[in-house]
Coordinates of C-alpha atoms and ligand atoms in Angstrom, one line a residue:
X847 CA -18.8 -10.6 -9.8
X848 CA -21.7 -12.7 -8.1
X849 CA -20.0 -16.1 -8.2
X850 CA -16.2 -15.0 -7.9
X851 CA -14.2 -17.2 -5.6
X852 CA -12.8 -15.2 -2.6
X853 CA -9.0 -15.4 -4.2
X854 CA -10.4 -14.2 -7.7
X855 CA -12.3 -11.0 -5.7
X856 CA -8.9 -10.2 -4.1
X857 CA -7.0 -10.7 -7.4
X858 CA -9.8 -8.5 -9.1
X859 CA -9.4 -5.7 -6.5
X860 CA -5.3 -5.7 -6.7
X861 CA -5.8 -5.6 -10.5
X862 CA -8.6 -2.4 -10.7
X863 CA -8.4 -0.6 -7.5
X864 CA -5.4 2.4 -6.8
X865 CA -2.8 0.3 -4.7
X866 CA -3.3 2.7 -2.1
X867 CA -3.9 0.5 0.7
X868 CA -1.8 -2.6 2.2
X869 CA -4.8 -5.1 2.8
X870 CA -5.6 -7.9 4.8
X871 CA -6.3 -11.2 2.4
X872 CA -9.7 -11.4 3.5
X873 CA -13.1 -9.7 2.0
X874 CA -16.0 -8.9 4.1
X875 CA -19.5 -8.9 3.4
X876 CA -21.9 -8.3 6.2
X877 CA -21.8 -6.8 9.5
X878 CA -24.1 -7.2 12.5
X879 CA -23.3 -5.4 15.9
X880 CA -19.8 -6.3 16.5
X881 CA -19.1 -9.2 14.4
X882 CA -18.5 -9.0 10.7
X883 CA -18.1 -12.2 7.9
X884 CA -15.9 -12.8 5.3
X885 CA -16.8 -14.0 1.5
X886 CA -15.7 -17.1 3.0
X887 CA -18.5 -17.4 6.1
X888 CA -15.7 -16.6 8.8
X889 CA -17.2 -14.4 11.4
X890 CA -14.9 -11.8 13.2
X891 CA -15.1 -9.7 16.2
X892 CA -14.7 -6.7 15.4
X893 CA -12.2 -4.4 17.0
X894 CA -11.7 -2.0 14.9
X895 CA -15.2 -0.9 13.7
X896 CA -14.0 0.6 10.3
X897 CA -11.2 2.8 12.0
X898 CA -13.5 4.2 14.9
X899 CA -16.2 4.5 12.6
X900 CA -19.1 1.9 13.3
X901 CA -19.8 2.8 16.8
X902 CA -23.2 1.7 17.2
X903 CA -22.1 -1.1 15.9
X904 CA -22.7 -2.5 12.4
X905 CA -26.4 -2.6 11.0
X906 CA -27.5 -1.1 14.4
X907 CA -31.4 -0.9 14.0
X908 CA -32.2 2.8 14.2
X909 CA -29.2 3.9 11.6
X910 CA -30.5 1.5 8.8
X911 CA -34.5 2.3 10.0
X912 CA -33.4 6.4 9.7
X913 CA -31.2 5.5 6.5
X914 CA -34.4 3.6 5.1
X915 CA -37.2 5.8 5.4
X916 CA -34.7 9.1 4.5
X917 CA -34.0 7.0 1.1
X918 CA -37.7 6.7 0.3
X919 CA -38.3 10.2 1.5
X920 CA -36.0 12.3 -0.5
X921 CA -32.1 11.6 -0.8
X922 CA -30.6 14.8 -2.0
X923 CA -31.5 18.7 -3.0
X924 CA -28.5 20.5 -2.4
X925 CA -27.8 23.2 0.0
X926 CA -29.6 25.7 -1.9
X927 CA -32.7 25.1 0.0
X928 CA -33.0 24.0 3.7
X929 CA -33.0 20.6 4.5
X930 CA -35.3 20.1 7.7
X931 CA -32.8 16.9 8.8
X932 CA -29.7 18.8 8.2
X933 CA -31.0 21.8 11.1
X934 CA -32.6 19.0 13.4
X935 CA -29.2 17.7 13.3
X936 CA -26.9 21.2 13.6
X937 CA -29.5 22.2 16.6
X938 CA -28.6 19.0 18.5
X939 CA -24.9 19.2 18.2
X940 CA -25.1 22.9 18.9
X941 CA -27.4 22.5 22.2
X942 CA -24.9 19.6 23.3
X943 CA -21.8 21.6 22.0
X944 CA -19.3 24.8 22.8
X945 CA -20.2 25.4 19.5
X946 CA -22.9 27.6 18.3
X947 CA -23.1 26.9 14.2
X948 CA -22.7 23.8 12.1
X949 CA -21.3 23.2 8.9
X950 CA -21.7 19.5 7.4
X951 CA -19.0 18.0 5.1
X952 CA -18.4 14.6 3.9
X953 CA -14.7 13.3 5.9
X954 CA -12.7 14.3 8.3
X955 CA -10.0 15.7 6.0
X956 CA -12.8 18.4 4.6
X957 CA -13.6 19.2 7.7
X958 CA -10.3 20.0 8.3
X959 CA -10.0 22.5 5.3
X960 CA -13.0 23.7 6.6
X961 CA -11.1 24.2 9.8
X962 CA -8.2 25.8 8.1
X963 CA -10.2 27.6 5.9
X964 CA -12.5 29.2 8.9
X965 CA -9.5 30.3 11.2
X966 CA -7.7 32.1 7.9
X967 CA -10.4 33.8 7.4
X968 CA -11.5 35.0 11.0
X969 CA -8.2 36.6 11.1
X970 CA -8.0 37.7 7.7
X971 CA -11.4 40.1 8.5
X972 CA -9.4 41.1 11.8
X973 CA -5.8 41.3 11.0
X974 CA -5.9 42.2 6.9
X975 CA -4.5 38.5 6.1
X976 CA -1.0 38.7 8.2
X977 CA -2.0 36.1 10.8
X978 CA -2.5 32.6 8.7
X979 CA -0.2 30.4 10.3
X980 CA -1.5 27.1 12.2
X981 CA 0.3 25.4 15.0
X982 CA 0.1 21.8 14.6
X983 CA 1.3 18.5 16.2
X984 CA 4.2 16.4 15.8
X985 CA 2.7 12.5 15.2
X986 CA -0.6 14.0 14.6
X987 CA -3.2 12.5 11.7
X988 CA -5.7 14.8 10.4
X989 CA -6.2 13.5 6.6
X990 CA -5.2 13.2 3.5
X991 CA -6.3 16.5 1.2
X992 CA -3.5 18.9 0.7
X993 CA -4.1 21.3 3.4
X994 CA -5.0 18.5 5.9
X995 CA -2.2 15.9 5.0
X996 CA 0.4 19.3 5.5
X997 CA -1.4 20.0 9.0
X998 CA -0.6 16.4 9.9
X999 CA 3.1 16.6 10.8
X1000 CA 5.2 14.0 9.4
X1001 CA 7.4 14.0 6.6
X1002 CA 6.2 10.8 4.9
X1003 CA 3.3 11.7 4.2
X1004 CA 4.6 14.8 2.3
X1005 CA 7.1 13.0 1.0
X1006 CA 6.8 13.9 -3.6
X1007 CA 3.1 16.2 -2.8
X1008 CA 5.3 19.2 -3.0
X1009 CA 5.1 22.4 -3.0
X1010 CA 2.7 22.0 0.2
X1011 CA 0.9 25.1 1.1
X1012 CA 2.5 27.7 3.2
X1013 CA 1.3 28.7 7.1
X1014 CA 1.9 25.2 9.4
X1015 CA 4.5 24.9 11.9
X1016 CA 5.2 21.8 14.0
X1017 CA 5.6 21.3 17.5
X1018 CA 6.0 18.0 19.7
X1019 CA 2.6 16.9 21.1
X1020 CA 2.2 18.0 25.3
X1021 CA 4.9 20.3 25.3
X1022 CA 4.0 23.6 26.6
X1023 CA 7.6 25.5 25.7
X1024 CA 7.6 24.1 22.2
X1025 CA 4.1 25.9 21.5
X1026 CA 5.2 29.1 23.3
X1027 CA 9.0 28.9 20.8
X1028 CA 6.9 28.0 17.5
X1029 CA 4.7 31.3 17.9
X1030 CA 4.8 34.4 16.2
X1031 CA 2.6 37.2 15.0
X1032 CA 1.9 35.3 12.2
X1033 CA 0.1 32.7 14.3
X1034 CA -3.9 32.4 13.9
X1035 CA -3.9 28.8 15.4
X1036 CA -3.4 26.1 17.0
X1037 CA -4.9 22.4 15.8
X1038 CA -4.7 19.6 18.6
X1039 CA -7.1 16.3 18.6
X1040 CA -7.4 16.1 22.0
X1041 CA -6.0 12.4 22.1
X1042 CA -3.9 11.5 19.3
X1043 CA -5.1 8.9 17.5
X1044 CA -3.0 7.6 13.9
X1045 CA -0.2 8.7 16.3
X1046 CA -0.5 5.9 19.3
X1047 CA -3.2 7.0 21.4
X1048 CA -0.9 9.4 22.9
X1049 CA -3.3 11.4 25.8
X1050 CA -1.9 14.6 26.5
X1051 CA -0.7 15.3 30.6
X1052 CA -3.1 16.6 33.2
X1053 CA -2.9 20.6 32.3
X1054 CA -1.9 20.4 28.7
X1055 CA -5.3 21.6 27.0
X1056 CA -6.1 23.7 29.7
X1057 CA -2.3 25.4 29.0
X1058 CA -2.9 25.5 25.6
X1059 CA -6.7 27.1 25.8
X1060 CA -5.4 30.0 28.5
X1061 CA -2.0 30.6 25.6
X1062 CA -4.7 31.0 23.1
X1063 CA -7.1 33.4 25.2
X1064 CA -3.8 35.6 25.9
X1065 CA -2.8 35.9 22.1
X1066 CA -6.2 36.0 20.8
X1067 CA -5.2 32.5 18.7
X1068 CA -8.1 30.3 17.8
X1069 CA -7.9 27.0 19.4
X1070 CA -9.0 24.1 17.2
X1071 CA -9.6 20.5 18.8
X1072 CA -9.8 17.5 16.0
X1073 CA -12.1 15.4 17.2
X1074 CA -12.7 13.2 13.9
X1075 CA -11.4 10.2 15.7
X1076 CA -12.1 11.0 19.6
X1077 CA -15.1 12.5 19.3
X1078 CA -18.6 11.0 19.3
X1079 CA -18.6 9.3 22.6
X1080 CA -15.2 7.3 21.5
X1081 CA -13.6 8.4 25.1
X1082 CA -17.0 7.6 27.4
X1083 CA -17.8 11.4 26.6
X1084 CA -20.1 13.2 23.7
X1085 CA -16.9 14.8 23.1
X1086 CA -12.8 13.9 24.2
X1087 CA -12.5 17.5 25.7
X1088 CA -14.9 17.6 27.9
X1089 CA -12.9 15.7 30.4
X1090 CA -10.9 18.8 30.9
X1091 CA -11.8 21.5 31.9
X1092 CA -11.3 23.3 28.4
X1093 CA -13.8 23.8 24.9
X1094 CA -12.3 24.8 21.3
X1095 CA -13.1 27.9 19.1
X1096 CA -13.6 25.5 16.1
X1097 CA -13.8 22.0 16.3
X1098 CA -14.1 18.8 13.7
X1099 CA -15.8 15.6 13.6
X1100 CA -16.8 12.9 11.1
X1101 CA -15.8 9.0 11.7
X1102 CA -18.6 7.5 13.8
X1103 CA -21.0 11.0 13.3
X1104 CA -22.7 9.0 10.6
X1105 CA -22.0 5.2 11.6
X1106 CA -20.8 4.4 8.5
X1107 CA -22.7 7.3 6.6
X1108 CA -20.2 9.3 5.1
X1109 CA -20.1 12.5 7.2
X1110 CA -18.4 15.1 8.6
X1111 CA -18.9 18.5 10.4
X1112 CA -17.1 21.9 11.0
X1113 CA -18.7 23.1 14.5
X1114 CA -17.5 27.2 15.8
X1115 CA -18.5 29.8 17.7
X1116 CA -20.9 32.3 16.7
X1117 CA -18.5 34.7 16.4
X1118 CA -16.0 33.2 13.9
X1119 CA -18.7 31.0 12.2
X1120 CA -20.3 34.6 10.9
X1121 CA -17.0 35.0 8.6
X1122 CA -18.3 32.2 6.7
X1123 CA -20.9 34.0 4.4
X1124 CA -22.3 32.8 1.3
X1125 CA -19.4 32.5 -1.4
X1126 CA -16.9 31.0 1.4
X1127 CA -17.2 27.8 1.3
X1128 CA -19.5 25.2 0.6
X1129 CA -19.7 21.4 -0.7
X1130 CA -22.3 19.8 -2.8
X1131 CA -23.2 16.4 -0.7
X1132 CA -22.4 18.4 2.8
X1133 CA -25.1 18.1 5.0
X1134 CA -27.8 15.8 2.7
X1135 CA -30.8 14.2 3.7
X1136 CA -29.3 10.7 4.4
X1137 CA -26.2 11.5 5.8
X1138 CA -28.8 13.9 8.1
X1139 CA -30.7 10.5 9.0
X1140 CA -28.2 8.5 9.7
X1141 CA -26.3 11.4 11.8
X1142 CA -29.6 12.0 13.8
X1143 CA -29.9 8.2 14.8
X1144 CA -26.4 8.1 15.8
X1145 CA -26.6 11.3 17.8
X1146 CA -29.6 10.2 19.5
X1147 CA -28.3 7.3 20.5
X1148 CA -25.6 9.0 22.2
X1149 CA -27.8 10.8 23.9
X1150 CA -29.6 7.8 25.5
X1151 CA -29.2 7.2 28.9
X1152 CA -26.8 4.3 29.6
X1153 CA -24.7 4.5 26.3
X1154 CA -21.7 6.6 27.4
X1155 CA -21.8 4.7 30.4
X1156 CA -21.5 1.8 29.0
X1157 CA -18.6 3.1 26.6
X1158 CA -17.1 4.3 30.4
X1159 CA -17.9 0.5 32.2
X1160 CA -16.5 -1.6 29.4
X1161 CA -13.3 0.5 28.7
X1162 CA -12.4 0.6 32.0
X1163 CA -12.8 -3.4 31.9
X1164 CA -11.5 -3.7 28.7
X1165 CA -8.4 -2.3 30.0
X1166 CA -7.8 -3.7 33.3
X1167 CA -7.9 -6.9 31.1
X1168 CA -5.5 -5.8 29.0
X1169 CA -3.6 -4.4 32.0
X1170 CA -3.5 -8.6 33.1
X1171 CA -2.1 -9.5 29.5
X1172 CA 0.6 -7.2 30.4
X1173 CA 1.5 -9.0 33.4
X1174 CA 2.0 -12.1 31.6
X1175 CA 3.7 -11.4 28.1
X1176 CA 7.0 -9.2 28.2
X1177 CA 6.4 -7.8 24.9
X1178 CA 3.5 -5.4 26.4
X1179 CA 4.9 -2.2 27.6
X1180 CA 1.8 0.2 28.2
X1181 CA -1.7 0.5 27.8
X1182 CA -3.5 3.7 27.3
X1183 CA -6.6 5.2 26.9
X1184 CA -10.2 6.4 27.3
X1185 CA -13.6 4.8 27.3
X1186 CA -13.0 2.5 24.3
X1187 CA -10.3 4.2 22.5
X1188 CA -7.3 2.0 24.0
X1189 CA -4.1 1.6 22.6
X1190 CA -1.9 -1.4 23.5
X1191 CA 1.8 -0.7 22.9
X1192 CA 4.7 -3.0 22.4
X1193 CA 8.0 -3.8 22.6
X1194 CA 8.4 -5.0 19.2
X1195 CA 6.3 -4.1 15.6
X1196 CA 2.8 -5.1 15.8
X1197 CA 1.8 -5.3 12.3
X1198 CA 2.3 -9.8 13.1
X1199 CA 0.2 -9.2 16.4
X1200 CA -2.7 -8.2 14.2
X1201 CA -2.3 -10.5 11.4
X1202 CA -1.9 -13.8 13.9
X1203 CA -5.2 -12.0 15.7
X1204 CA -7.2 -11.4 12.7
X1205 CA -6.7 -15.4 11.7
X1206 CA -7.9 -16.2 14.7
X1207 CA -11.2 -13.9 14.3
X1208 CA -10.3 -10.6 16.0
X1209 CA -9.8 -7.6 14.0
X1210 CA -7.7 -4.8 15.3
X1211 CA -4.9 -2.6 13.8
X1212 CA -1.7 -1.0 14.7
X1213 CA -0.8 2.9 14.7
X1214 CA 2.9 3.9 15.0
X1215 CA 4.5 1.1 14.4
X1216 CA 3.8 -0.6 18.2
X1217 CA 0.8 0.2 19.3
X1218 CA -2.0 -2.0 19.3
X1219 CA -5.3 -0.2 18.5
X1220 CA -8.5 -1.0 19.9
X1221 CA -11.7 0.8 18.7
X1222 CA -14.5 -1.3 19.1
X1223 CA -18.2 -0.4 18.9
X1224 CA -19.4 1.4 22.1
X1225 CA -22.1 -1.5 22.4
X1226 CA -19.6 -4.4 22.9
X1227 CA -20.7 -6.6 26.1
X1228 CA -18.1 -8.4 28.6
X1229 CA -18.5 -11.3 26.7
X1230 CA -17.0 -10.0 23.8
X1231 CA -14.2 -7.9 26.0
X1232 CA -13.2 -11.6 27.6
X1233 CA -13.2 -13.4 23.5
X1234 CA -11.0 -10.7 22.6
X1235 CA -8.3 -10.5 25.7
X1236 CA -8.2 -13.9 24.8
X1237 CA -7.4 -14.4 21.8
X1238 CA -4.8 -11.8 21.8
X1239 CA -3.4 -13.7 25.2
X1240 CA -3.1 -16.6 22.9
X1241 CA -1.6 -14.4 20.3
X1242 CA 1.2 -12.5 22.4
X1243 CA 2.3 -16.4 23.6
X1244 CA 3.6 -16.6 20.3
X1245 CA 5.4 -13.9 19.8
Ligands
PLP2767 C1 -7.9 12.8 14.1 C2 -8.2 12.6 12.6 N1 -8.5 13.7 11.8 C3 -8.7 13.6 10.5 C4 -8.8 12.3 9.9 C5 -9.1 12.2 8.4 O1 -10.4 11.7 8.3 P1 -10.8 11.2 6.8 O2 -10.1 9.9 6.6 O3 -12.3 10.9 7.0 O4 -10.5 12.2 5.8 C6 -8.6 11.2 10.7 C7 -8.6 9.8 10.1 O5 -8.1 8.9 10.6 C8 -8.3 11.3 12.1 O6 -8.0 10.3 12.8

């Protein structure tokens, strides 16, 4: 493949791969910090980070360093013995978590099962298995597996998977009465990402978690916070909830926990973590050296002094920039977000927005039809905030 011609990789990779992805035309080959190149030398800034994923940034030192050494140390042994990176790491996100156990998976959608999986079971040992049903959110995204795709509300992504499995109901997003209508002594819980991602960086009204966490206490439901996408200091905090006053039962991550390390993690309290004994769930990779490494680096970084602040500083720029565009181009309705999970949203479709932005060396996506998404790496500088407002004023001129 060495000596293919850009067109002749993309032609290659419509003729092997599943067509289960609409790509762009381009293929990239290296990443450094926030810029990435294409096969043919094009550089990019990068505004997307792999869907939230790269938030160190690409290549960053101490990932590849951890990644390195790990590889040359040992790689994998399997969770029948303990694996000294795999409890450095769970002590960490316990002692800067609600949570008090860690279980380590390889996505966000099997940390979801996991999820699932975890709250069945915690009222299966306390009801007799008559509590299984999970509320979920309408426009929410929480993968792709079975379980985790019928969690995820909408109806095209259902759409010829049938029959689904059994125990999800669907409410709209923020709405307090619809929760309080959909419940029922089925009920074991509730699944919310804090901010919905795939669904428009919707951010929920002042109140709404807090509502949610005191309707769970009252019925003895398990409230579960997805934070695949908002989590790991995505919103200018470790994690998206703890800008409210609230913490989860069960909660998920993956995305950015490995920077590009596949990687995820189930994190609960002591209490309904102990109804996970051996027999109830495991995964082969889950929790392996390098994944470990590369999760330690990122998680250490996090911890730093100075990088959630800078996620906080630049976000807030970022979108006081954006907050100018708006001014100037009618086709900008509102901009939302936190730290540097910012959502742009439009009057009109924006899959053309990011095409016209990505030719001109900006990559970015859309969720939801309208909404310009913007999930750079937490390390971006002002520089790169100002290169990227402007290309996407010079972009939005055009529309
Ligand atoms: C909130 C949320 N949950 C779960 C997932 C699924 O994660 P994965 O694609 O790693 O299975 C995603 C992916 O976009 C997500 O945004």
């Amino acid at each position: 493949m060495g000596n293919m011609t850009t067109e002749e990789l993309i032609q290659a990779g419509n003729r092997y791969l599943f067509g289960t992805y609409r790509r762009f035309p381009i293929v990239l080959v290296r990443g450094q910090g926030a810029r990435v190149w294409d096969s043919d030398g094009r550089e990019y800034l990068d505004f997307l980070a792999g869907i939230a994923v790269c938030s160190l940034g690409h290549s960053h030192p101490r990932v590849v360093r951890a990644l390195r050494e790990q590889a040359e140390t040992l790689t994998h042994v399997s969770n029948l013995y303990y694996i000294e990176p795999q409890i450095r790491l769970a002590k960490l996100l316990v002692e800067h978590s609600f949570a008090d156990r860690v279980f380590f998976c390889n996505s966000g959608a099997e940390a979801i099962e996991g999820a699932i999986k975890l709250a069945r079971r915690f009222a299966y040992e306390r009801t007799g298995g008559s509590r299984y049903e999970i509320i979920t959110m309408e426009n929410s995204f929480h993968g792709r597996t079975l379980a985790a795709v019928t969690a995820t509300a909408q109806k095209k992504y259902h759409e010829g998977f049938e029959p689904l499995p059994e125990g999800f109901r669907y409410v709209p997003f923020d709405d307090m009465a619809a929760v309080a209508a959909a419940v029922s002594e089925k009920t074991c819980g509730i699944l919310v990402e804090p901010i919905q991602g795939e669904g428009g960086i919707r951010i929920p009204s002042p109140g709404y978690l807090e509502e949610l966490r005191k309707f769970c206490d009252d019925r003895e439901l398990l409230l579960i916070f997805d934070e695949v996408q908002t989590g790991m200091g995505r919103t200018g905090h470790l994690f998206a909830h703890e800008e409210w006053d609230v913490e989860p039962d069960i909660m998920t991550l993956a995305k950015a926990l490995g920077n590009g390390y596949p990687l995820g993690a189930l994190l609960a309290r002591e209490h309904i973590a102990s109804v996970f004994v051996p027999g109830t769930h495991a995964s082969t990779f889950g929790g392996n050296p390098l994944g470990m490494a590369a999760g330690m680096a990122v998680m250490e970084t996090l911890l730093e002094k100075g990088t959630l602040e800078h996620c906080r500083v630049m976000g807030e720029y970022f979108r006081s920039q954006l907050e100018n565009l708006k001014g100037h181009h009618e086709t900008v309705r509102q901009i939302r977000g936190r730290g540097l999970m910012v959502g742009m949203e439009l009057t009109v479709a924006g899959d053309n927005t990011v095409l016209k932005a990505m030719k001109r060396g900006l990559l970015i996506n859309c969720t939801g039809g309208n909404v310009l998404r913007f999930v750079p790496p937490l390390i971006i500088t002002k520089a790169d905030v100002d290169e990227a407002v402007n290309i996407l004023d010079e972009v939005l001129k055009e529309e």
